[in-house]
Short mmCIF file of C-alpha atoms and ligand atoms in Angstrom, two decimals:
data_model
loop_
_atom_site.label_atom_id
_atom_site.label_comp_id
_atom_site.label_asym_id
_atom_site.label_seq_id
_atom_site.Cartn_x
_atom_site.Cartn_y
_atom_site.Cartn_z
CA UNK A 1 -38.32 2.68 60.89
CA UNK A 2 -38.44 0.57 63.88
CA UNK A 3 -40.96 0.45 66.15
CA UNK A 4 -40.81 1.03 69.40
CA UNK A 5 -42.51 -1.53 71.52
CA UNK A 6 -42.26 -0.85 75.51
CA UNK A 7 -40.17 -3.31 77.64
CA UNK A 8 -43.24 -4.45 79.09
CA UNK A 9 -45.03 -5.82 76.39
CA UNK A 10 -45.33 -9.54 76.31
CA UNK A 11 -44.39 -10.72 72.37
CA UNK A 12 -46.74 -13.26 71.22
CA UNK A 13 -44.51 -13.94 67.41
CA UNK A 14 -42.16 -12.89 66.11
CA UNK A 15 -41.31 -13.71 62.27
CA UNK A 16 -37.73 -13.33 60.59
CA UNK A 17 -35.76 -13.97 57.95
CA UNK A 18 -38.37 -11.93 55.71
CA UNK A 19 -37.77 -8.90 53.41
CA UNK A 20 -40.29 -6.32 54.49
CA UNK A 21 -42.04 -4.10 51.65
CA UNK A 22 -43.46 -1.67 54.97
CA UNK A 23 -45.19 0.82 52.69
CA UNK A 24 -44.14 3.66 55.13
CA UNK A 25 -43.73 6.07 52.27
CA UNK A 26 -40.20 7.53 52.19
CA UNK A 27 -38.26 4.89 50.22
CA UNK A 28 -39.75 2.63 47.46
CA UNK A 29 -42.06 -0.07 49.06
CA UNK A 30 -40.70 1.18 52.68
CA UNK A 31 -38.50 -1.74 51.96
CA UNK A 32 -36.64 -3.77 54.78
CA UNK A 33 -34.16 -6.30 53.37
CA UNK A 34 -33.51 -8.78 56.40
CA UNK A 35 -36.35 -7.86 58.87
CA UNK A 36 -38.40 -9.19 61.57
CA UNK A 37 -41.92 -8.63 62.87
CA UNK A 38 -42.88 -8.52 66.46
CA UNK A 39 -46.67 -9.36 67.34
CA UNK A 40 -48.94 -9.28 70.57
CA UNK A 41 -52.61 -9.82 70.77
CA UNK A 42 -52.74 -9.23 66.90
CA UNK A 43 -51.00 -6.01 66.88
CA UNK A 44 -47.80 -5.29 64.98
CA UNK A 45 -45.71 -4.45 67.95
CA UNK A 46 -41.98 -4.04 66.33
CA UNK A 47 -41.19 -3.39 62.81
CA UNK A 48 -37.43 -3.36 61.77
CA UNK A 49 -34.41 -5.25 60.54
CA UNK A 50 -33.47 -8.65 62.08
CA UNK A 51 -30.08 -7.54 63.45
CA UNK A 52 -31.88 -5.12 65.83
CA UNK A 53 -34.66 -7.33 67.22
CA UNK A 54 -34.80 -5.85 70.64
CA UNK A 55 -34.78 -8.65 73.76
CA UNK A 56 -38.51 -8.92 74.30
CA UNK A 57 -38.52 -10.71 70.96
CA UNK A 58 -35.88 -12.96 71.90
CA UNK A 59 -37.57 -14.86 75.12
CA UNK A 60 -38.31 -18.33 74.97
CA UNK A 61 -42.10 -17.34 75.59
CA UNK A 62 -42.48 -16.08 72.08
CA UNK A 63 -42.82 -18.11 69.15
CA UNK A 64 -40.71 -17.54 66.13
CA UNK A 65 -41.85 -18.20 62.74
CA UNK A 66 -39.46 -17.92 59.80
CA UNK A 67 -40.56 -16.41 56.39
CA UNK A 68 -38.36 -18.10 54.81
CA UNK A 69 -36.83 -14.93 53.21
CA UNK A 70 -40.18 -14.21 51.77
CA UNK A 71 -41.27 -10.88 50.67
CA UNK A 72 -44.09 -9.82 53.39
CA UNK A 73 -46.32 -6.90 52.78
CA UNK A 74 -49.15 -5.54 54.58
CA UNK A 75 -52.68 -7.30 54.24
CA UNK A 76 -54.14 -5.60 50.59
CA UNK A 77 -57.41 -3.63 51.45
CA UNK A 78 -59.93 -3.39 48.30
CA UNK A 79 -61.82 -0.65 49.01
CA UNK A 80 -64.61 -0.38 46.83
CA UNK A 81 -66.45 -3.29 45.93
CA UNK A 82 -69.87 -4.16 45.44
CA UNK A 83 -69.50 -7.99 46.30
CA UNK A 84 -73.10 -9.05 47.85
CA UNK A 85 -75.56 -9.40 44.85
CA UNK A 86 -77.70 -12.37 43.69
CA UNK A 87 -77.78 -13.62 39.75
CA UNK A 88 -76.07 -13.44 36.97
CA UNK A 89 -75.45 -10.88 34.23
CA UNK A 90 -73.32 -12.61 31.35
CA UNK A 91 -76.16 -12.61 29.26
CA UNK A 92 -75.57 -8.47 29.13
CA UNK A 93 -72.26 -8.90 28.44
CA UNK A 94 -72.81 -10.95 25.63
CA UNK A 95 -75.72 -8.14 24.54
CA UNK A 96 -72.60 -5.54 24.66
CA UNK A 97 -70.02 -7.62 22.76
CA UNK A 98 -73.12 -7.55 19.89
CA UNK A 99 -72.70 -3.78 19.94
CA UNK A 100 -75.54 -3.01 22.88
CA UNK A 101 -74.02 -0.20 25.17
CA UNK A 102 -73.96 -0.19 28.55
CA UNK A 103 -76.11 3.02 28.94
CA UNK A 104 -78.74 1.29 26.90
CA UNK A 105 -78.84 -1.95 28.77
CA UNK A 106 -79.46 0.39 32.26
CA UNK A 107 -82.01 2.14 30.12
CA UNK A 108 -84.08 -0.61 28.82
CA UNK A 109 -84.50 -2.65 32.69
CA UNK A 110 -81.38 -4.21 32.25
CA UNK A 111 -78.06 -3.34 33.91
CA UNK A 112 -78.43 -2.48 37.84
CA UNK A 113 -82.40 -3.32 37.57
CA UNK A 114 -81.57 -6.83 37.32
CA UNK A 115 -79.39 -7.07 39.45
CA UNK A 116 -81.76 -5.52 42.16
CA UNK A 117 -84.65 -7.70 41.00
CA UNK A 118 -82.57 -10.87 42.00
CA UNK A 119 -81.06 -9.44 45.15
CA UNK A 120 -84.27 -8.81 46.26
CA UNK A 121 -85.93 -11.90 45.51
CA UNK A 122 -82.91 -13.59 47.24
CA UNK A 123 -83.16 -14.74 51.08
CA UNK A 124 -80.59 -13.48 53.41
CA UNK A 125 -78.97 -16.92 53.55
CA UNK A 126 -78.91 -17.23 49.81
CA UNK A 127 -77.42 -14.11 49.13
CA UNK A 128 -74.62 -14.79 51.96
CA UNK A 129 -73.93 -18.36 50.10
CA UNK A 130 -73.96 -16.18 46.85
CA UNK A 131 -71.51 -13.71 47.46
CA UNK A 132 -68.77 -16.04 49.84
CA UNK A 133 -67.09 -17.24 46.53
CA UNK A 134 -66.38 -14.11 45.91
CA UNK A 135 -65.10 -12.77 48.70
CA UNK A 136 -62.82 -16.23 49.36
CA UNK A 137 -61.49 -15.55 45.67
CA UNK A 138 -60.01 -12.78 47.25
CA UNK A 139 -59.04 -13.07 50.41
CA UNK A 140 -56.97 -16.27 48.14
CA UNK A 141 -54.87 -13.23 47.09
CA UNK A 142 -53.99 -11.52 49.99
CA UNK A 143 -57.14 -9.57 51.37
CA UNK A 144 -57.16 -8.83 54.88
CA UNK A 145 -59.51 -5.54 54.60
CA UNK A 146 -62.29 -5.45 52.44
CA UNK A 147 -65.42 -2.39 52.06
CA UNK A 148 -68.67 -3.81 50.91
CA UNK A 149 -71.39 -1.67 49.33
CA UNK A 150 -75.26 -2.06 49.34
CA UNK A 151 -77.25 -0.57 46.42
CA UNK A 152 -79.02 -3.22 44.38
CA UNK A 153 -81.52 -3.68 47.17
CA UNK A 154 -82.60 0.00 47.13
CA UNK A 155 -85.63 -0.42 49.77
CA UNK A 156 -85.37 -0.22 53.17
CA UNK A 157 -85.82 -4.17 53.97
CA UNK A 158 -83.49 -5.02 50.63
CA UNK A 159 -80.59 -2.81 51.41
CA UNK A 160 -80.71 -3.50 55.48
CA UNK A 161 -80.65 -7.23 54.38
CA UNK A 162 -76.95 -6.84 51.89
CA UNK A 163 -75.46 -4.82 54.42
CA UNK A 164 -76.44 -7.72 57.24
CA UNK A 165 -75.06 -9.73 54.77
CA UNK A 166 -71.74 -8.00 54.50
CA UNK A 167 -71.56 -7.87 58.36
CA UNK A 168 -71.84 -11.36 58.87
CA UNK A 169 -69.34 -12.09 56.23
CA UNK A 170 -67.00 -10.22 58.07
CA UNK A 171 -68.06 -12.46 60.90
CA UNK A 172 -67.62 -15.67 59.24
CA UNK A 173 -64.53 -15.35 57.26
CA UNK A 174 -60.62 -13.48 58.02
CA UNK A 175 -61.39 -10.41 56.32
CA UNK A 176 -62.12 -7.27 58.18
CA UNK A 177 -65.23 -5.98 56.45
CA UNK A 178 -66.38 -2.15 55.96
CA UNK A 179 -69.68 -1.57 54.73
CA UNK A 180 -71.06 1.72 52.30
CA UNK A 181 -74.79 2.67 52.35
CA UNK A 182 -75.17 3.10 48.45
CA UNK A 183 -78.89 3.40 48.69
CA UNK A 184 -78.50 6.04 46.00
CA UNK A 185 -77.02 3.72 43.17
CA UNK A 186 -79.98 3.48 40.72
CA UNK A 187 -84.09 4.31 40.97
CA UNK A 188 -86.08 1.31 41.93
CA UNK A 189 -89.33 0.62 39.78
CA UNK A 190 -92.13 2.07 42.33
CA UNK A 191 -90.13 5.22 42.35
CA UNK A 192 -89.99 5.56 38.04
CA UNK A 193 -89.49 8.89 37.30
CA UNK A 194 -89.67 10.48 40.42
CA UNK A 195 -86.22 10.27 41.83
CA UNK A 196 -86.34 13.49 44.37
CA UNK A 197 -88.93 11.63 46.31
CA UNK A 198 -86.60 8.49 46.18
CA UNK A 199 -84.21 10.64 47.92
CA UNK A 200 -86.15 12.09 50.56
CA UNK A 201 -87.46 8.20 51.15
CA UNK A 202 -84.01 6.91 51.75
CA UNK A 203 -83.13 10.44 53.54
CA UNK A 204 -85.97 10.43 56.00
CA UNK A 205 -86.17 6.51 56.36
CA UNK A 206 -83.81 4.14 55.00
CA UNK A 207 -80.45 5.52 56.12
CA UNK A 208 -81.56 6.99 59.84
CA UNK A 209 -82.74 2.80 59.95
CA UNK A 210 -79.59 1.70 58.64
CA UNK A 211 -77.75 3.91 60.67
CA UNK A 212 -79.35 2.99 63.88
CA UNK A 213 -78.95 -0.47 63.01
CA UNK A 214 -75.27 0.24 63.27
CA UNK A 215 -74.89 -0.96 59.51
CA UNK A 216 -73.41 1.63 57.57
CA UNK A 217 -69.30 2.88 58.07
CA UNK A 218 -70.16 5.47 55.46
CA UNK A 219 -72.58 6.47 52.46
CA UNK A 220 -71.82 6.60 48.38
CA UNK A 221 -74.08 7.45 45.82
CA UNK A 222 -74.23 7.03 42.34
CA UNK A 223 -73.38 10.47 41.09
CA UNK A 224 -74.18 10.76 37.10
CA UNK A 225 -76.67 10.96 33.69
CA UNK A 226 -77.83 7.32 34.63
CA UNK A 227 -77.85 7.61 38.37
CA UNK A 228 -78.21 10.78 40.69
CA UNK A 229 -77.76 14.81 39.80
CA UNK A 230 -75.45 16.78 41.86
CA UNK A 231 -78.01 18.40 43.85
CA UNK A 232 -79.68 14.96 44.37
CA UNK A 233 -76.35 13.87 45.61
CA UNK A 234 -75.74 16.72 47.85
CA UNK A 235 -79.00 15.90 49.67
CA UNK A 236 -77.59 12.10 50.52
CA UNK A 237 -74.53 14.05 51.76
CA UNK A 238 -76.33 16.02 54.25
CA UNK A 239 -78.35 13.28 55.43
CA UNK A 240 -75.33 11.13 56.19
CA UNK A 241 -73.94 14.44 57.81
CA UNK A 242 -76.53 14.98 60.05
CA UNK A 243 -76.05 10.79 60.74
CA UNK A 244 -72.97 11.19 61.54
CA UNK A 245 -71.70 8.86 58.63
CA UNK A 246 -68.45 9.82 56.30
CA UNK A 247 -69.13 9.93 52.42
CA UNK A 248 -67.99 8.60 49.23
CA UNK A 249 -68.64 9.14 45.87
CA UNK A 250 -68.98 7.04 42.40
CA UNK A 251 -67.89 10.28 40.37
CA UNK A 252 -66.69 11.54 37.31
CA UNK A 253 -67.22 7.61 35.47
CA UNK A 254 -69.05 8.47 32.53
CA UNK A 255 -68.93 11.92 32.35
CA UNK A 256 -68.23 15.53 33.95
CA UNK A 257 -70.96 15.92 36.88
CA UNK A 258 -68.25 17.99 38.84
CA UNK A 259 -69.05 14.86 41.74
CA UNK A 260 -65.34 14.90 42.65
CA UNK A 261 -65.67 18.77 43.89
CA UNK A 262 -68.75 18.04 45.68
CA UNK A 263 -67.85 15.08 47.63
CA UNK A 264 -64.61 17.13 48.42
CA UNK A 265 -66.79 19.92 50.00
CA UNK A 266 -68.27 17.36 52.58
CA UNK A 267 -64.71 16.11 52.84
CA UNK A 268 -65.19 12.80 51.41
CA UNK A 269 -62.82 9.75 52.54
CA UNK A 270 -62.89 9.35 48.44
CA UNK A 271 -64.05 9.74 45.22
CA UNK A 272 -64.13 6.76 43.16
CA UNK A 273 -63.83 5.90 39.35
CA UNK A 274 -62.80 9.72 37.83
CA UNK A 275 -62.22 8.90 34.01
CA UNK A 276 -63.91 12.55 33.48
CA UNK A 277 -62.28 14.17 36.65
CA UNK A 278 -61.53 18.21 35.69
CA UNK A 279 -58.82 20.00 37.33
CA UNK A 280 -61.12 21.83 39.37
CA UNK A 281 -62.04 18.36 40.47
CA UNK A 282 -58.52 17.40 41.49
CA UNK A 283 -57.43 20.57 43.04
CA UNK A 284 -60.79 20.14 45.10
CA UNK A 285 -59.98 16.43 46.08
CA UNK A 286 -55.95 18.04 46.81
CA UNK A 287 -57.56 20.49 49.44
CA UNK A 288 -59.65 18.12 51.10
CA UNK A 289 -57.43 14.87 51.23
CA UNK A 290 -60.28 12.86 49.84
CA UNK A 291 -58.35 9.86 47.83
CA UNK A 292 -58.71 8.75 44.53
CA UNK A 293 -59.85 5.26 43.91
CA UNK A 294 -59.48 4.16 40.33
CA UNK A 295 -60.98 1.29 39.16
CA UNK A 296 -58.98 -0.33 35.89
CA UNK A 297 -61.85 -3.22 35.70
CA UNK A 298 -64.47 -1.14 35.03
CA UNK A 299 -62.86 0.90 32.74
CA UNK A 300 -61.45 -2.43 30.95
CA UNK A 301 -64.90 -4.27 30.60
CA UNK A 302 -66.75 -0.89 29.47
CA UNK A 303 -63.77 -0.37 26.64
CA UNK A 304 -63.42 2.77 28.24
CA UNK A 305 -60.94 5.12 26.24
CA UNK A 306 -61.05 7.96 28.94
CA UNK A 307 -57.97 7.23 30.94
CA UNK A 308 -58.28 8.98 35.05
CA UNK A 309 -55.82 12.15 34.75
CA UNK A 310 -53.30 10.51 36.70
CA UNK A 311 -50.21 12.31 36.13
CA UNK A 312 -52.68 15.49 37.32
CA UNK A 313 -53.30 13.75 40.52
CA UNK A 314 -49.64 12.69 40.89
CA UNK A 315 -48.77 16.63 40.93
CA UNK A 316 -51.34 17.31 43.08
CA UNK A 317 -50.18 14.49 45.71
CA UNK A 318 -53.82 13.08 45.54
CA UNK A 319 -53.70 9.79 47.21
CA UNK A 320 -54.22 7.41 44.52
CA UNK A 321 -56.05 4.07 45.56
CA UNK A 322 -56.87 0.51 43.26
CA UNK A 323 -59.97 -1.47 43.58
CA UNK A 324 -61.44 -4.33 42.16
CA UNK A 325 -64.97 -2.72 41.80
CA UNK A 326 -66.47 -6.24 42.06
CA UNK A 327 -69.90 -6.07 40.72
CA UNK A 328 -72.04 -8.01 38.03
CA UNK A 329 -72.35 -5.35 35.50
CA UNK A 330 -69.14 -2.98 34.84
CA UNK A 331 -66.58 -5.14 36.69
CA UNK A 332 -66.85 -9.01 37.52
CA UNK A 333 -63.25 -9.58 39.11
CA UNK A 334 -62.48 -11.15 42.43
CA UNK A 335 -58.49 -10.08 41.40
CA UNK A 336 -57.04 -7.28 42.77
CA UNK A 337 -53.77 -8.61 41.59
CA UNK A 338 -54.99 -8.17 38.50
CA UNK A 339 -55.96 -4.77 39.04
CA UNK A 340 -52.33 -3.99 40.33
CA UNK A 341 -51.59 -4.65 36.52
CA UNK A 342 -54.22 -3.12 35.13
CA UNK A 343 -53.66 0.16 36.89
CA UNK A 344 -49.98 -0.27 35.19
CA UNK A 345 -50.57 -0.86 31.94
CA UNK A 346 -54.36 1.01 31.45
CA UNK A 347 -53.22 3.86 33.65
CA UNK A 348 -49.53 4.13 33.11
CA UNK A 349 -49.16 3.66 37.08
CA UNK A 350 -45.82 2.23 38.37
CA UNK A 351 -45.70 -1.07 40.33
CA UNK A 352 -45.28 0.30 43.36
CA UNK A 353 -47.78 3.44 43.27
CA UNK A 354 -50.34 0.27 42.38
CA UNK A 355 -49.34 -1.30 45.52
CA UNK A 356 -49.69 1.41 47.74
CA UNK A 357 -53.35 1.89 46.14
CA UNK A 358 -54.52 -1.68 47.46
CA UNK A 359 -52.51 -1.42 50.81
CA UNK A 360 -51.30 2.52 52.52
CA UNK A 361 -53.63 4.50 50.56
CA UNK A 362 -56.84 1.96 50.30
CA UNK A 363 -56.94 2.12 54.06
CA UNK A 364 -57.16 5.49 54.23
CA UNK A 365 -59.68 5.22 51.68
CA UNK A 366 -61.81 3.54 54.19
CA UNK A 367 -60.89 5.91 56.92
CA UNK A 368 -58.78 3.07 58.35
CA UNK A 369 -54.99 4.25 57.79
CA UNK A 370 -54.38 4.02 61.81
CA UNK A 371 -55.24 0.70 61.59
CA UNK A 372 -54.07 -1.05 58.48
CA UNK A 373 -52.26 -0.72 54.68
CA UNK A 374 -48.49 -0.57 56.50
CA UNK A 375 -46.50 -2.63 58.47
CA UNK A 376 -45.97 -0.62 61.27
CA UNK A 377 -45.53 -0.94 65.24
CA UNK A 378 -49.44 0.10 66.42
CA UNK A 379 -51.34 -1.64 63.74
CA UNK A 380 -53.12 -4.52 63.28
CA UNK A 381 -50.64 -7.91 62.29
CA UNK A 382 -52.40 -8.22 58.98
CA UNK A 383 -49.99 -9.41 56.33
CA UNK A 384 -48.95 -11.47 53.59
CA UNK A 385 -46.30 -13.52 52.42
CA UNK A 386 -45.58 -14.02 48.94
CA UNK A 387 -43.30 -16.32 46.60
CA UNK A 388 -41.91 -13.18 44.32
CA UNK A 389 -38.54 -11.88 44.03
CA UNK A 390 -39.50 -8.01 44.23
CA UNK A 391 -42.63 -5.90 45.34
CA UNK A 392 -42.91 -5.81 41.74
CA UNK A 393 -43.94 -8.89 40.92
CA UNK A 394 -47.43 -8.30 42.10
CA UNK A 395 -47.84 -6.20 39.37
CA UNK A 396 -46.42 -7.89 36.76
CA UNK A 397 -48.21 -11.37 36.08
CA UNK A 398 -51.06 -11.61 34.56
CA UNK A 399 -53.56 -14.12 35.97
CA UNK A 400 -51.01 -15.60 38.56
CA UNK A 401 -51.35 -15.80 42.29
CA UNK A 402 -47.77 -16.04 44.23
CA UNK A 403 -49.74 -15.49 47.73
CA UNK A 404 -48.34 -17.85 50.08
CA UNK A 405 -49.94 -17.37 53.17
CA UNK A 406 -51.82 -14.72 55.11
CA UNK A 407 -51.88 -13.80 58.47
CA UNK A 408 -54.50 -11.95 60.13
CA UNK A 409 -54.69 -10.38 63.64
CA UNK A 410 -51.49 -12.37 63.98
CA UNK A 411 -52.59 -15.75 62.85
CA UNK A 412 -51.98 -17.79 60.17
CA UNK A 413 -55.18 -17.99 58.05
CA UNK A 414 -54.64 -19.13 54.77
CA UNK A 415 -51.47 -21.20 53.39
CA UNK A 416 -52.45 -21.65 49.96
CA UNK A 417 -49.05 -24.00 48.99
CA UNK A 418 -48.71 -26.91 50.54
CA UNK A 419 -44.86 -25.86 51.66
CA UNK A 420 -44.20 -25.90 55.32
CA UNK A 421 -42.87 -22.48 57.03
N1 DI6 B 1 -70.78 2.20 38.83
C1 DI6 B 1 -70.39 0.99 38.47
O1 DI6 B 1 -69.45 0.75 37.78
C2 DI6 B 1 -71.27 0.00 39.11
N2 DI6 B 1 -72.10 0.83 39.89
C3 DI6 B 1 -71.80 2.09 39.67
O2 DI6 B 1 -72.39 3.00 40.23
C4 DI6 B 1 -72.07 -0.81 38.16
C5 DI6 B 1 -73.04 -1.68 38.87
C6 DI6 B 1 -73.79 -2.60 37.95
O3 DI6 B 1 -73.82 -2.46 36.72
O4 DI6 B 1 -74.40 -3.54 38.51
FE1 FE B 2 -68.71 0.86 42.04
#
């Protein structure tokens, strides 16, 4: 479990007197009871218990912070939301709760449509100002690592302008920021009823742009009866091939498309929602090490009754992430805490498979697992500290956030209690 830092390295921190949930699978939460974090230039340098802090941690030089005998875990990653978006749709929800479905709402201009008319009538600057709320509600909670999709600007000036949005967020605020090309998430009105030449448009144009740009770390689409077919899908996939871009996929939500099995084939980092996912689906996902994000919210707001085959995925030692899903329509959370519970009590997940879905196995959803979702000696020194009494406590409240600070790249960067370390 420790790390192994050379005698060289010069230790910036060091913090102690904390009880380490690691993730390093192995043992429940990779848990450390008395342990100690060692930290240069924003890198987790040493991970391991207090007693065996080597002497490069010890030197005056390095500062020592003490958690207090806080519970520290790595910095939680949501991996799939769809933060940046202009307006409002709590009008539809009221339509729904008066018996309107969601599939009707998409099909009568409502739903996505909306939401793209408003993004697109947004300015760059408004949509920023729009969508920082949102991301600060959940960086509150303990996000260091955050992927950000396009998709409800679905032209090439529209969806270039969310995902320079998402960029500069990144920029502005301590959240490491991923960005998804979901050009492919709905058909815009000057393209009604002709969605193969929508794809060759954002084939041919939009995404070689976006690429070049440098504004796209991977590509979804919108795989189902109210988005894209399979073959449709397929076409996105070789286009961000050919780009050079990894793939993701919104499969399986509201029905069998056999998405899942597809976005295995072009070895997907994931495939996301999966309330309709088939055996062949998982088996397919299994082979390829593509994760599974599930997303509790959605399926909560929709009154979904189609549980994800978890257990299935379980046996097949599918990487299982958690996401927020943060958009107007299916799922308007800024919580992943929330979700932790949700994916408990919705999805009959434990605690701590939850909180290796928004930490270890998020990041790999994002193609990031060198980098972050563990505490270990190599990656970056994003972490939290919270005031809970086990790992499990994340999961367990309901509406409650015991976050009590975050440190990212090694810094403090949020203390949201007023308690001195
Ligand atoms: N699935 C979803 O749950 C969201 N997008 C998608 O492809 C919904 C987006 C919205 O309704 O605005
Ligand atoms: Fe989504």
């Amino acid at each position: 479990m420790s790390g192994s830092a050379p005698a060289s390295t010069h230790w910036d921190t060091v913090w102690t007197h904390a009880r380490l949930a690691t993730m390093v699978p192995g043992t429940p939460y990779g848990a450390i009871d008395d342990g100690a974090l060692g930290i240069a230039a924003g890198r987790i340098v040493w991970v391991g218990p207090r007693a065996t802090l080597p002497a490069a941690g010890k030197r005056p030089s390095v500062t020592l912070h003490d958690a207090g005998g806080r519970w520290i875990t790595p910095g939680l990653v949501d991996c799939h939301t769809h933060l940046v978006y202009a307006g409002n749709r709590a009008h539809e929800f009221e339509q729904r709760c008066n018996g309107v479905s969601y599939e009707e709402i998409a099909r009568t201009g409502g739903g996505i449509a909306s939401t793209v008319a408003a993004t697109r009538a947004a300015a760059e600057d408004a949509l920023l100002a729009q969508s920082v709320p949102r991301l600060e509600a959940l960086l509150r909670e303990g996000v260091t690592t955050v992927e950000i999709k396009s998709g409800y600007g679905l032209d090439a000036a529209n969806e270039a302008k969310m995902l320079r949005v998402a960029r500069r967020l990144g920029r502005d605020l301590p959240v490491t920021v991923r960005t998804t090309f979901l050009g492919a998430h709905a058909l815009p009105p000057e393209f009604s009823a002709r969605p193969d030449d929508y794809i060759d448009f954002l084939c041919e144009t939009v995404l070689p742009a976006i690429v070049a740009a440098g504004l796209a770390d991977a590509v979804d689409a919108f795989c189902e009866t109210i988005g894209f077919t399979p073959a449709q899908t397929e076409r996105m996939f070789r286009a961000a091939r050919v780009a050079g871009v990894p793939v993701k996929l919104h499969a399986e939500q509201l029905s069998d498309q056999e998405g899942a099995a597809l976005a295995a084939k072009f070895g997907a980092l994931s495939a996301d929602h999966l309330e309709h996912l088939s055996p062949a689906g998982i088996a397919a996902m299994a082979r390829s090490g593509t994760v599974a994000v599930l997303l509790p919210g959605a399926f909560y707001f929709l009154r979904d009754t189609k549980v994800p085959p978890v257990e299935a995925l379980r046996r097949a030692a599918v990487p299982i992430a958690i996401a927020t899903d943060c958009n107007p329509g299916t799922s308007p959370t800024t919580s992943l805490l929330l979700m932790l519970n949700m994916a408990c009590t919705l999805f009959r997940m434990t605690p701590a498979e939850a909180l290796a879905g928004v930490t270890r196995n998020a990041a790999r959803a994002l193609g990031l697992q060198d980098r972050c979702g563990m505490l270990q000696s190599g990656m970056d020194a994003d972490f939290v500290l919270w005031d809970i009494d086990s790992p499990g406590d994340l999961a367990y409240r309901i509406g409650y956030n015991p976050c009590h600070a975050v440190v990212r790249h090694g810094s403090t960067v949020t203390r949201t209690r007023s308690v001195i370390l």
